[in-house]
Amino acid sequence: MPRAIEPDSHERHRSVPIKETITRIPGYPRKLVIFKIPASSYWWVRYYAESHIFKRTTKTEIKRDALEAAKRFYDDITIRIRGGNFEGLPIKVNAAEVVTFAKATKMLMDSELAKLKRSQLSKISYENMQLRYDKHILPFFGQTDVLSINYKMLDEFLQKLSNQVPKLSVSTLGAYMGLTRKVLQHAARHSFIQHIPEFPKVGIEDKPRGWFNVGEYKEITKVAKKLAGKKVEWRAHSEETKGSYFCEPGGKLGPADRLIKRIEMTKDLADLIVFMVNSYIRPTDIRNMQHKHVEIIRREWTYLRLSLPPSKGHTFPITTMPWAVKVYERIRRRQVLELGRDIHPEDYVFMPDAASRDNAMKLLARQFEIVLEVTGLKLSTAGETRTLYSLRHSSIMFRLMFGRTVDTLTLARNARTSPEMIDRFYAAPLQGEMNVGELQSKRRPRPWE
């Protein structure tokens, strides 16, 4: 009989625990230990129970994380021993493997990518999430075991964010902490952690968006109609500190200024401005709106019923103001002439010929920026920046100012938001003088008075 070949003594030595690294886990059986071996830079975990030696690498070089991995390893073995299932490598392959924050983030982003493919998440939202994870969150938490993340570590992260230069706003700090919580919630759903640690409070900073008063709304509408069909040049100043500017072709060019791009102004923009102010919708609704989502209602009241894809978790149909009907009918007539065919339900209402819906929104946003530049209305009198979203804000403000007996709940439902959001953001600029008629109105006298 051939003699069994014994393992090389050198190889055996490389797998023997380094004595000074053997560490017991406080509060757990003495036979549960972590240790290092010459053959690996990782910590290992070992536990002796039921005449079996269970051993596995933790796949981490951080002792604190190895201690947490050992606890997870112990829990898994204990559960299986109680169930009588521990013969022949019964434990999970990854029972002692550290689940890092980076790994949990990757799993979360895979899930978010699936939402993007199902059109449940916009591309820009997905990209913004990834950008923020890569910029600050992963560099801080990346290789940390999710089990090791506690209030102290979260507070350290918040303090680090608070000391960034340039300074981050309170709302941006809240967004970063919210994305951090999102990863830990995902880890909890996959049983990598038992509970989500307490988070430090960031605070709330309400920043209402700029809106347009009636005079300003008329001005941007007039300029958008005037520029429709024309090309505008986007130029850069010779000095970088001065930024860029817009002007009509043939306008005076500085000696060292350069052309960035020529932008064609479309009729869609003028229609978009009026449509948004009369329909309460968000810019994301414009992105997704197809003719199949729009129904003209002519009864006692004339309006559009907009049964749009869900936005911000809301699915209620939106009822528009009467003027939105006129704008929509004008859009349909123009598209029939331009397309040379009947409109299909799947055709988009705004910028149907754009290369993509992202491209459509970029073109509209750029055109709107040009109109604001030309009119000098890029900032409100309070210094608030105005964007396409300001048209929705204006729509809600006009109803609060000029609507009769419109309760906040009805307005919020129709605008696909909540009464709280109406009060905190949209109605923030509302002052008593804007509704002096309502303040000074009197009840009708009762017969017995």
Short mmCIF file of N, CA and C in Angstrom, two decimals, residues 101-242:
data_model
loop_
_atom_site.label_atom_id
_atom_site.label_comp_id
_atom_site.label_asym_id
_atom_site.label_seq_id
_atom_site.Cartn_x
_atom_site.Cartn_y
_atom_site.Cartn_z
N PHE A 101 -20.41 48.18 2.69
CA PHE A 101 -21.35 49.20 2.24
C PHE A 101 -21.32 49.30 0.72
N ALA A 102 -20.13 49.16 0.13
CA ALA A 102 -20.00 49.23 -1.33
C ALA A 102 -20.78 48.10 -2.00
N LYS A 103 -20.73 46.91 -1.41
CA LYS A 103 -21.46 45.77 -1.99
C LYS A 103 -22.97 46.01 -1.90
N ALA A 104 -23.43 46.51 -0.75
CA ALA A 104 -24.86 46.80 -0.59
C ALA A 104 -25.30 47.90 -1.55
N THR A 105 -24.42 48.89 -1.78
CA THR A 105 -24.73 49.97 -2.72
C THR A 105 -24.86 49.43 -4.13
N LYS A 106 -23.96 48.51 -4.51
CA LYS A 106 -24.02 47.90 -5.84
C LYS A 106 -25.33 47.15 -6.03
N MET A 107 -25.76 46.43 -5.01
CA MET A 107 -27.04 45.71 -5.09
C MET A 107 -28.21 46.69 -5.23
N LEU A 108 -28.14 47.80 -4.47
CA LEU A 108 -29.20 48.80 -4.55
C LEU A 108 -29.25 49.41 -5.95
N MET A 109 -28.10 49.78 -6.50
CA MET A 109 -28.07 50.44 -7.81
C MET A 109 -28.49 49.47 -8.92
N ASP A 110 -28.24 48.18 -8.74
CA ASP A 110 -28.76 47.20 -9.70
C ASP A 110 -30.29 47.19 -9.68
N SER A 111 -30.84 47.32 -8.46
CA SER A 111 -32.29 47.38 -8.32
C SER A 111 -32.85 48.66 -8.93
N GLU A 112 -32.14 49.80 -8.72
CA GLU A 112 -32.57 51.07 -9.30
C GLU A 112 -32.47 51.05 -10.82
N LEU A 113 -31.45 50.36 -11.34
CA LEU A 113 -31.30 50.25 -12.80
C LEU A 113 -32.48 49.50 -13.40
N ALA A 114 -32.95 48.48 -12.70
CA ALA A 114 -34.12 47.74 -13.17
C ALA A 114 -35.35 48.64 -13.20
N LYS A 115 -35.48 49.54 -12.20
CA LYS A 115 -36.58 50.51 -12.20
C LYS A 115 -36.46 51.45 -13.40
N LEU A 116 -35.23 51.85 -13.71
CA LEU A 116 -35.01 52.73 -14.86
C LEU A 116 -35.46 52.05 -16.15
N LYS A 117 -35.14 50.77 -16.29
CA LYS A 117 -35.53 50.03 -17.49
C LYS A 117 -37.04 49.83 -17.58
N ARG A 118 -37.70 49.83 -16.40
CA ARG A 118 -39.16 49.69 -16.38
C ARG A 118 -39.85 51.05 -16.45
N SER A 119 -39.06 52.12 -16.63
CA SER A 119 -39.58 53.50 -16.70
C SER A 119 -40.22 53.94 -15.39
N GLN A 120 -39.80 53.33 -14.27
CA GLN A 120 -40.27 53.75 -12.96
C GLN A 120 -39.34 54.78 -12.33
N LEU A 121 -38.23 55.04 -13.00
CA LEU A 121 -37.24 55.99 -12.50
C LEU A 121 -36.65 56.70 -13.72
N SER A 122 -36.46 58.01 -13.61
CA SER A 122 -35.89 58.77 -14.74
C SER A 122 -34.38 58.57 -14.79
N LYS A 123 -33.84 58.74 -15.98
CA LYS A 123 -32.40 58.56 -16.18
C LYS A 123 -31.60 59.56 -15.35
N ILE A 124 -32.09 60.79 -15.30
CA ILE A 124 -31.35 61.82 -14.56
C ILE A 124 -31.34 61.53 -13.05
N SER A 125 -32.44 60.96 -12.53
CA SER A 125 -32.50 60.60 -11.10
C SER A 125 -31.49 59.50 -10.80
N TYR A 126 -31.42 58.50 -11.70
CA TYR A 126 -30.48 57.39 -11.53
C TYR A 126 -29.05 57.91 -11.57
N GLU A 127 -28.75 58.77 -12.53
CA GLU A 127 -27.39 59.30 -12.67
C GLU A 127 -27.01 60.18 -11.48
N ASN A 128 -27.96 60.96 -10.96
CA ASN A 128 -27.68 61.80 -9.79
C ASN A 128 -27.38 60.96 -8.56
N MET A 129 -28.13 59.86 -8.40
CA MET A 129 -27.86 58.94 -7.29
C MET A 129 -26.45 58.40 -7.38
N GLN A 130 -26.07 57.90 -8.55
CA GLN A 130 -24.75 57.31 -8.74
C GLN A 130 -23.65 58.34 -8.51
N LEU A 131 -23.89 59.56 -8.99
CA LEU A 131 -22.92 60.64 -8.82
C LEU A 131 -22.67 60.93 -7.34
N ARG A 132 -23.72 60.99 -6.56
CA ARG A 132 -23.57 61.32 -5.14
C ARG A 132 -22.93 60.16 -4.36
N TYR A 133 -23.26 58.93 -4.72
CA TYR A 133 -22.60 57.79 -4.07
C TYR A 133 -21.10 57.84 -4.35
N ASP A 134 -20.73 58.08 -5.61
CA ASP A 134 -19.32 58.08 -6.00
C ASP A 134 -18.55 59.26 -5.41
N LYS A 135 -19.23 60.40 -5.27
CA LYS A 135 -18.53 61.62 -4.86
C LYS A 135 -18.17 61.65 -3.38
N HIS A 136 -19.11 61.35 -2.50
CA HIS A 136 -18.85 61.47 -1.07
C HIS A 136 -19.16 60.22 -0.25
N ILE A 137 -20.23 59.51 -0.60
CA ILE A 137 -20.71 58.44 0.27
C ILE A 137 -19.79 57.22 0.24
N LEU A 138 -19.48 56.70 -0.96
CA LEU A 138 -18.63 55.51 -1.05
C LEU A 138 -17.20 55.77 -0.58
N PRO A 139 -16.59 56.93 -0.87
CA PRO A 139 -15.25 57.17 -0.32
C PRO A 139 -15.21 57.12 1.20
N PHE A 140 -16.31 57.40 1.87
CA PHE A 140 -16.34 57.39 3.34
C PHE A 140 -16.70 56.00 3.88
N PHE A 141 -17.77 55.39 3.34
CA PHE A 141 -18.27 54.13 3.90
C PHE A 141 -17.84 52.88 3.12
N GLY A 142 -17.34 53.06 1.90
CA GLY A 142 -17.15 51.98 0.95
C GLY A 142 -16.84 50.59 1.48
N GLN A 143 -15.69 50.41 2.15
CA GLN A 143 -15.26 49.07 2.57
C GLN A 143 -15.65 48.75 4.01
N THR A 144 -16.54 49.53 4.57
CA THR A 144 -17.00 49.29 5.94
C THR A 144 -18.09 48.22 5.95
N ASP A 145 -18.01 47.30 6.90
CA ASP A 145 -19.06 46.29 7.07
C ASP A 145 -20.35 47.01 7.47
N VAL A 146 -21.44 46.70 6.80
CA VAL A 146 -22.71 47.38 7.11
C VAL A 146 -23.12 47.16 8.56
N LEU A 147 -22.67 46.05 9.16
CA LEU A 147 -22.99 45.80 10.57
C LEU A 147 -22.26 46.76 11.51
N SER A 148 -21.18 47.36 11.03
CA SER A 148 -20.38 48.24 11.88
C SER A 148 -20.85 49.69 11.85
N ILE A 149 -21.76 50.00 10.95
CA ILE A 149 -22.19 51.40 10.81
C ILE A 149 -23.18 51.75 11.93
N ASN A 150 -22.84 52.75 12.70
CA ASN A 150 -23.68 53.17 13.83
C ASN A 150 -23.86 54.68 13.82
N TYR A 151 -24.53 55.18 14.84
CA TYR A 151 -24.82 56.61 14.91
C TYR A 151 -23.54 57.43 14.89
N LYS A 152 -22.53 56.99 15.62
CA LYS A 152 -21.27 57.75 15.71
C LYS A 152 -20.65 57.92 14.32
N MET A 153 -20.62 56.84 13.55
CA MET A 153 -20.02 56.91 12.21
C MET A 153 -20.85 57.79 11.28
N LEU A 154 -22.17 57.68 11.39
CA LEU A 154 -23.05 58.50 10.56
C LEU A 154 -22.90 59.99 10.90
N ASP A 155 -22.73 60.27 12.18
CA ASP A 155 -22.54 61.66 12.60
C ASP A 155 -21.20 62.20 12.10
N GLU A 156 -20.17 61.35 12.11
CA GLU A 156 -18.86 61.75 11.57
C GLU A 156 -18.97 62.08 10.08
N PHE A 157 -19.76 61.28 9.37
CA PHE A 157 -19.96 61.53 7.94
C PHE A 157 -20.68 62.86 7.72
N LEU A 158 -21.72 63.11 8.53
CA LEU A 158 -22.46 64.37 8.40
C LEU A 158 -21.56 65.56 8.69
N GLN A 159 -20.68 65.43 9.70
CA GLN A 159 -19.77 66.53 10.01
C GLN A 159 -18.79 66.77 8.87
N LYS A 160 -18.34 65.68 8.24
CA LYS A 160 -17.42 65.82 7.12
C LYS A 160 -18.10 66.54 5.95
N LEU A 161 -19.35 66.17 5.67
CA LEU A 161 -20.11 66.84 4.61
C LEU A 161 -20.31 68.31 4.94
N SER A 162 -20.57 68.59 6.21
CA SER A 162 -20.86 69.97 6.63
C SER A 162 -19.64 70.88 6.48
N ASN A 163 -18.44 70.28 6.43
CA ASN A 163 -17.22 71.07 6.32
C ASN A 163 -16.70 71.17 4.89
N GLN A 164 -17.51 70.72 3.92
CA GLN A 164 -17.08 70.79 2.53
C GLN A 164 -16.99 72.24 2.06
N VAL A 165 -16.08 72.46 1.13
CA VAL A 165 -15.94 73.78 0.49
C VAL A 165 -16.05 73.57 -1.01
N PRO A 166 -16.99 74.25 -1.69
CA PRO A 166 -17.97 75.20 -1.14
C PRO A 166 -18.99 74.50 -0.25
N LYS A 167 -19.60 75.26 0.62
CA LYS A 167 -20.51 74.73 1.62
C LYS A 167 -21.75 74.12 0.97
N LEU A 168 -22.15 72.95 1.45
CA LEU A 168 -23.35 72.29 0.95
C LEU A 168 -24.58 72.82 1.68
N SER A 169 -25.68 72.96 0.97
CA SER A 169 -26.93 73.44 1.58
C SER A 169 -27.51 72.36 2.48
N VAL A 170 -28.40 72.76 3.36
CA VAL A 170 -29.05 71.80 4.26
C VAL A 170 -29.81 70.75 3.46
N SER A 171 -30.47 71.16 2.38
CA SER A 171 -31.23 70.20 1.57
C SER A 171 -30.29 69.19 0.91
N THR A 172 -29.09 69.63 0.49
CA THR A 172 -28.13 68.71 -0.12
C THR A 172 -27.59 67.75 0.92
N LEU A 173 -27.32 68.24 2.13
CA LEU A 173 -26.89 67.37 3.21
C LEU A 173 -27.95 66.30 3.49
N GLY A 174 -29.21 66.73 3.50
CA GLY A 174 -30.31 65.79 3.72
C GLY A 174 -30.38 64.74 2.63
N ALA A 175 -30.10 65.15 1.39
CA ALA A 175 -30.12 64.21 0.27
C ALA A 175 -29.04 63.15 0.42
N TYR A 176 -27.84 63.56 0.83
CA TYR A 176 -26.74 62.61 1.04
C TYR A 176 -27.07 61.62 2.16
N MET A 177 -27.62 62.13 3.25
CA MET A 177 -27.95 61.24 4.37
C MET A 177 -29.10 60.31 3.98
N GLY A 178 -30.02 60.81 3.16
CA GLY A 178 -31.12 59.98 2.69
C GLY A 178 -30.64 58.84 1.82
N LEU A 179 -29.65 59.10 0.96
CA LEU A 179 -29.10 58.05 0.11
C LEU A 179 -28.32 57.03 0.93
N THR A 180 -27.67 57.49 1.99
CA THR A 180 -26.97 56.57 2.89
C THR A 180 -27.97 55.64 3.58
N ARG A 181 -29.08 56.22 4.06
CA ARG A 181 -30.13 55.42 4.69
C ARG A 181 -30.70 54.40 3.70
N LYS A 182 -30.83 54.80 2.45
CA LYS A 182 -31.40 53.93 1.42
C LYS A 182 -30.59 52.64 1.26
N VAL A 183 -29.27 52.76 1.34
CA VAL A 183 -28.41 51.57 1.23
C VAL A 183 -28.62 50.66 2.44
N LEU A 184 -28.67 51.25 3.63
CA LEU A 184 -28.86 50.43 4.83
C LEU A 184 -30.24 49.78 4.85
N GLN A 185 -31.24 50.48 4.33
CA GLN A 185 -32.57 49.88 4.22
C GLN A 185 -32.54 48.67 3.27
N HIS A 186 -31.78 48.81 2.18
CA HIS A 186 -31.66 47.71 1.22
C HIS A 186 -30.93 46.53 1.89
N ALA A 187 -29.90 46.85 2.67
CA ALA A 187 -29.17 45.79 3.38
C ALA A 187 -30.08 45.07 4.38
N ALA A 188 -30.95 45.82 5.05
CA ALA A 188 -31.88 45.23 6.01
C ALA A 188 -32.88 44.31 5.31
N ARG A 189 -33.35 44.72 4.13
CA ARG A 189 -34.30 43.89 3.38
C ARG A 189 -33.68 42.56 2.96
N HIS A 190 -32.36 42.55 2.81
CA HIS A 190 -31.66 41.31 2.44
C HIS A 190 -31.06 40.61 3.65
N SER A 191 -31.48 41.05 4.85
CA SER A 191 -31.07 40.41 6.12
C SER A 191 -29.57 40.49 6.39
N PHE A 192 -28.89 41.49 5.81
CA PHE A 192 -27.48 41.69 6.13
C PHE A 192 -27.34 42.39 7.47
N ILE A 193 -28.34 43.17 7.84
CA ILE A 193 -28.39 43.80 9.15
C ILE A 193 -29.79 43.60 9.73
N GLN A 194 -29.87 43.61 11.06
CA GLN A 194 -31.15 43.36 11.71
C GLN A 194 -31.97 44.63 11.88
N HIS A 195 -31.29 45.75 12.02
CA HIS A 195 -32.01 47.01 12.18
C HIS A 195 -31.17 48.15 11.62
N ILE A 196 -31.82 49.25 11.27
CA ILE A 196 -31.14 50.43 10.73
C ILE A 196 -30.77 51.34 11.89
N PRO A 197 -29.51 51.77 11.98
CA PRO A 197 -29.11 52.62 13.10
C PRO A 197 -29.81 53.98 13.06
N GLU A 198 -29.86 54.62 14.22
CA GLU A 198 -30.42 55.96 14.29
C GLU A 198 -29.55 56.93 13.49
N PHE A 199 -30.18 57.86 12.80
CA PHE A 199 -29.46 58.84 11.99
C PHE A 199 -29.46 60.20 12.69
N PRO A 200 -28.36 60.93 12.58
CA PRO A 200 -28.36 62.30 13.12
C PRO A 200 -29.30 63.19 12.34
N LYS A 201 -29.92 64.12 13.01
CA LYS A 201 -30.88 65.01 12.37
C LYS A 201 -30.13 66.10 11.59
N VAL A 202 -30.55 66.29 10.36
CA VAL A 202 -29.92 67.30 9.51
C VAL A 202 -30.62 68.63 9.64
N GLY A 203 -31.93 68.58 9.85
CA GLY A 203 -32.72 69.81 9.87
C GLY A 203 -33.41 70.00 8.54
N ILE A 204 -34.31 70.96 8.48
CA ILE A 204 -35.09 71.21 7.27
C ILE A 204 -34.85 72.63 6.80
N GLU A 205 -34.57 72.76 5.53
CA GLU A 205 -34.39 74.09 4.94
C GLU A 205 -35.32 74.19 3.73
N ASP A 206 -36.41 74.88 3.89
CA ASP A 206 -37.35 75.03 2.78
C ASP A 206 -36.88 76.14 1.85
N LYS A 207 -36.73 75.78 0.59
CA LYS A 207 -36.31 76.77 -0.41
C LYS A 207 -37.34 76.80 -1.52
N PRO A 208 -38.36 77.64 -1.37
CA PRO A 208 -39.38 77.73 -2.43
C PRO A 208 -38.75 78.18 -3.74
N ARG A 209 -39.20 77.57 -4.84
CA ARG A 209 -38.70 77.97 -6.15
C ARG A 209 -39.30 79.31 -6.56
N GLY A 210 -38.56 79.99 -7.44
CA GLY A 210 -39.08 81.24 -7.96
C GLY A 210 -40.31 81.00 -8.82
N TRP A 211 -41.21 81.97 -8.88
CA TRP A 211 -42.40 81.86 -9.71
C TRP A 211 -42.57 83.18 -10.46
N PHE A 212 -43.54 83.22 -11.36
CA PHE A 212 -43.78 84.42 -12.17
C PHE A 212 -45.11 85.06 -11.78
N ASN A 213 -45.11 86.35 -11.57
CA ASN A 213 -46.39 87.02 -11.38
C ASN A 213 -47.06 87.18 -12.75
N VAL A 214 -48.26 87.71 -12.78
CA VAL A 214 -49.03 87.77 -14.03
C VAL A 214 -48.28 88.56 -15.10
N GLY A 215 -47.72 89.70 -14.73
CA GLY A 215 -47.00 90.52 -15.70
C GLY A 215 -45.79 89.80 -16.27
N GLU A 216 -45.05 89.11 -15.42
CA GLU A 216 -43.87 88.37 -15.87
C GLU A 216 -44.26 87.19 -16.76
N TYR A 217 -45.35 86.53 -16.39
CA TYR A 217 -45.85 85.41 -17.20
C TYR A 217 -46.20 85.88 -18.61
N LYS A 218 -46.87 87.01 -18.71
CA LYS A 218 -47.22 87.55 -20.02
C LYS A 218 -45.97 87.92 -20.82
N GLU A 219 -44.96 88.44 -20.13
CA GLU A 219 -43.72 88.86 -20.79
C GLU A 219 -42.97 87.67 -21.39
N ILE A 220 -42.79 86.59 -20.61
CA ILE A 220 -42.04 85.45 -21.14
C ILE A 220 -42.82 84.76 -22.26
N THR A 221 -44.16 84.77 -22.16
CA THR A 221 -44.97 84.18 -23.23
C THR A 221 -44.81 84.99 -24.52
N LYS A 222 -44.84 86.31 -24.40
CA LYS A 222 -44.70 87.18 -25.58
C LYS A 222 -43.35 86.99 -26.25
N VAL A 223 -42.28 86.93 -25.46
CA VAL A 223 -40.92 86.78 -26.02
C VAL A 223 -40.75 85.40 -26.64
N ALA A 224 -41.30 84.36 -26.01
CA ALA A 224 -41.20 83.00 -26.56
C ALA A 224 -41.88 82.93 -27.93
N LYS A 225 -43.03 83.59 -28.07
CA LYS A 225 -43.73 83.61 -29.37
C LYS A 225 -42.93 84.40 -30.40
N LYS A 226 -42.30 85.50 -29.96
CA LYS A 226 -41.54 86.35 -30.87
C LYS A 226 -40.30 85.61 -31.40
N LEU A 227 -39.66 84.82 -30.56
CA LEU A 227 -38.44 84.11 -30.95
C LEU A 227 -38.70 82.81 -31.70
N ALA A 228 -39.94 82.30 -31.66
CA ALA A 228 -40.27 81.01 -32.29
C ALA A 228 -39.87 81.01 -33.76
N GLY A 229 -39.14 79.97 -34.17
CA GLY A 229 -38.70 79.85 -35.56
C GLY A 229 -37.37 80.52 -35.84
N LYS A 230 -36.82 81.27 -34.88
CA LYS A 230 -35.53 81.95 -35.08
C LYS A 230 -34.40 81.15 -34.44
N LYS A 231 -33.19 81.44 -34.87
CA LYS A 231 -32.02 80.81 -34.27
C LYS A 231 -31.31 81.82 -33.37
N VAL A 232 -30.89 81.33 -32.23
CA VAL A 232 -30.19 82.18 -31.26
C VAL A 232 -28.80 81.61 -31.05
N GLU A 233 -27.81 82.49 -30.99
CA GLU A 233 -26.45 82.03 -30.79
C GLU A 233 -26.09 82.05 -29.30
N TRP A 234 -25.48 80.95 -28.87
CA TRP A 234 -24.99 80.85 -27.49
C TRP A 234 -23.48 81.09 -27.57
N ARG A 235 -23.03 82.18 -26.97
CA ARG A 235 -21.63 82.57 -27.10
C ARG A 235 -20.95 82.64 -25.73
N ALA A 236 -19.64 82.42 -25.76
CA ALA A 236 -18.83 82.51 -24.54
C ALA A 236 -18.02 83.79 -24.57
N HIS A 237 -17.97 84.47 -23.44
CA HIS A 237 -17.15 85.66 -23.34
C HIS A 237 -15.67 85.27 -23.40
N SER A 238 -14.85 86.18 -23.83
CA SER A 238 -13.41 85.91 -23.89
C SER A 238 -12.85 85.67 -22.49
N GLU A 239 -13.38 86.35 -21.49
CA GLU A 239 -12.95 86.14 -20.11
C GLU A 239 -13.85 85.10 -19.46
N GLU A 240 -13.25 84.02 -18.95
CA GLU A 240 -14.02 82.90 -18.39
C GLU A 240 -14.91 83.33 -17.23
N THR A 241 -14.47 84.30 -16.47
CA THR A 241 -15.24 84.74 -15.29
C THR A 241 -16.58 85.37 -15.67
N LYS A 242 -16.70 85.81 -16.93
CA LYS A 242 -17.94 86.46 -17.37
C LYS A 242 -18.97 85.47 -17.89
#
